[in-house]
PDB file of C-alpha atoms in Angstrom:
ATOM      1  CA  UNK C 763     -95.269  18.859 -99.272  1.00 68.00           C
ATOM      2  CA  UNK C 764     -99.009  19.327 -99.317  1.00 73.00           C
ATOM      3  CA  UNK C 765    -101.749  19.665 -96.721  1.00 78.00           C
ATOM      4  CA  UNK C 766    -105.115  17.921 -96.726  1.00 78.00           C
ATOM      5  CA  UNK C 767    -107.634  19.095 -94.165  1.00 78.00           C
ATOM      6  CA  UNK C 768    -111.305  18.755 -93.333  1.00 77.00           C
ATOM      7  CA  UNK C 769    -113.881  19.733 -95.956  1.00 79.00           C
ATOM      8  CA  UNK C 770    -115.220  23.271 -95.896  1.00 80.00           C
ATOM      9  CA  UNK C 771    -117.874  25.198 -97.773  1.00 83.00           C
ATOM     10  CA  UNK C 772    -121.230  23.442 -97.926  1.00 84.00           C
ATOM     11  CA  UNK C 773    -119.909  20.699 -95.606  1.00 82.00           C
ATOM     12  CA  UNK C 774    -119.043  23.192 -92.853  1.00 81.00           C
ATOM     13  CA  UNK C 775    -122.164  22.459 -90.763  1.00 84.00           C
ATOM     14  CA  UNK C 776    -121.924  18.648 -91.077  1.00 85.00           C
ATOM     15  CA  UNK C 777    -120.153  16.322 -88.646  1.00 84.00           C
ATOM     16  CA  UNK C 778    -116.499  16.237 -89.680  1.00 78.00           C
ATOM     17  CA  UNK C 779    -115.081  14.767 -86.465  1.00 81.00           C
ATOM     18  CA  UNK C 780    -113.620  11.796 -88.374  1.00 82.00           C
ATOM     19  CA  UNK C 781    -111.418  14.065 -90.533  1.00 81.00           C
ATOM     20  CA  UNK C 782    -107.807  14.754 -89.566  1.00 82.00           C
ATOM     21  CA  UNK C 783    -105.142  17.063 -90.916  1.00 83.00           C
ATOM     22  CA  UNK C 784    -102.623  15.262 -93.150  1.00 83.00           C
ATOM     23  CA  UNK C 785     -99.207  16.383 -94.349  1.00 82.00           C
ATOM     24  CA  UNK C 786     -98.171  14.726 -97.615  1.00 76.00           C
ATOM     25  CA  UNK C 787     -94.472  14.495 -98.475  1.00 72.00           C
ATOM     26  CA  UNK C 788     -93.559  13.777-102.098  1.00 67.00           C
ATOM     27  CA  UNK C 789     -90.157  12.772-103.532  1.00 67.00           C
ATOM     28  CA  UNK C 790     -88.563  14.899-106.270  1.00 64.00           C
ATOM     29  CA  UNK C 791     -89.928  14.200-109.738  1.00 62.00           C
ATOM     30  CA  UNK C 792     -87.663  13.325-112.642  1.00 55.00           C
ATOM     31  CA  UNK C 793     -88.004  14.159-116.344  1.00 58.00           C
ATOM     32  CA  UNK C 794     -85.433  11.472-117.074  1.00 62.00           C
ATOM     33  CA  UNK C 795     -82.829   9.543-115.110  1.00 63.00           C
ATOM     34  CA  UNK C 796     -80.535  12.588-115.076  1.00 68.00           C
ATOM     35  CA  UNK C 797     -82.828  15.635-115.229  1.00 62.00           C
ATOM     36  CA  UNK C 798     -84.987  16.765-112.304  1.00 66.00           C
ATOM     37  CA  UNK C 799     -88.432  18.187-112.973  1.00 65.00           C
ATOM     38  CA  UNK C 800     -89.125  21.299-110.915  1.00 64.00           C
ATOM     39  CA  UNK C 801     -92.844  21.781-110.375  1.00 61.00           C
ATOM     40  CA  UNK C 802     -94.820  24.207-108.274  1.00 60.00           C
ATOM     41  CA  UNK C 803     -96.028  23.085-104.869  1.00 59.00           C
ATOM     42  CA  UNK C 804     -99.620  23.024-106.112  1.00 59.00           C
ATOM     43  CA  UNK C 805     -98.739  20.545-108.847  1.00 59.00           C
ATOM     44  CA  UNK C 806     -97.238  18.039-106.408  1.00 59.00           C
ATOM     45  CA  UNK C 807    -100.513  17.538-104.565  1.00 63.00           C
ATOM     46  CA  UNK C 808    -102.885  18.190-107.497  1.00 65.00           C
ATOM     47  CA  UNK C 809    -102.589  17.650-111.243  1.00 58.00           C
ATOM     48  CA  UNK C 810     -99.741  19.143-113.293  1.00 59.00           C
ATOM     49  CA  UNK C 811    -100.779  22.317-115.086  1.00 61.00           C
ATOM     50  CA  UNK C 812     -98.178  22.606-117.855  1.00 64.00           C
ATOM     51  CA  UNK C 813     -95.826  19.717-118.409  1.00 66.00           C
ATOM     52  CA  UNK C 814     -93.559  21.502-120.901  1.00 72.00           C
ATOM     53  CA  UNK C 815     -89.939  22.481-120.909  1.00 73.00           C
ATOM     54  CA  UNK C 816     -88.986  26.106-121.625  1.00 75.00           C
ATOM     55  CA  UNK C 817     -87.361  24.868-124.842  1.00 78.00           C
ATOM     56  CA  UNK C 818     -90.675  23.468-126.111  1.00 80.00           C
ATOM     57  CA  UNK C 819     -92.545  26.661-125.307  1.00 78.00           C
ATOM     58  CA  UNK C 820     -90.024  29.024-126.878  1.00 78.00           C
ATOM     59  CA  UNK C 821     -87.522  27.533-129.348  1.00 75.00           C
ATOM     60  CA  UNK C 822     -85.322  30.646-129.052  1.00 65.00           C
ATOM     61  CA  UNK C 823     -84.375  29.803-125.447  1.00 59.00           C
TER      62      UNK C 823
END
């Protein structure tokens, strides 16, 4: 689940009355038809940061 709200920062003093708070619900992601992909909450709403399995990162695992 992610939250999208009104702009802030340099837009703070502008009219933002048309913006509303949104909750975004995402389904679970899958690496394949049988393996779930567990990602951080940030990655569900933004771009994935590291799309690697632990086995790719460290072959000794």
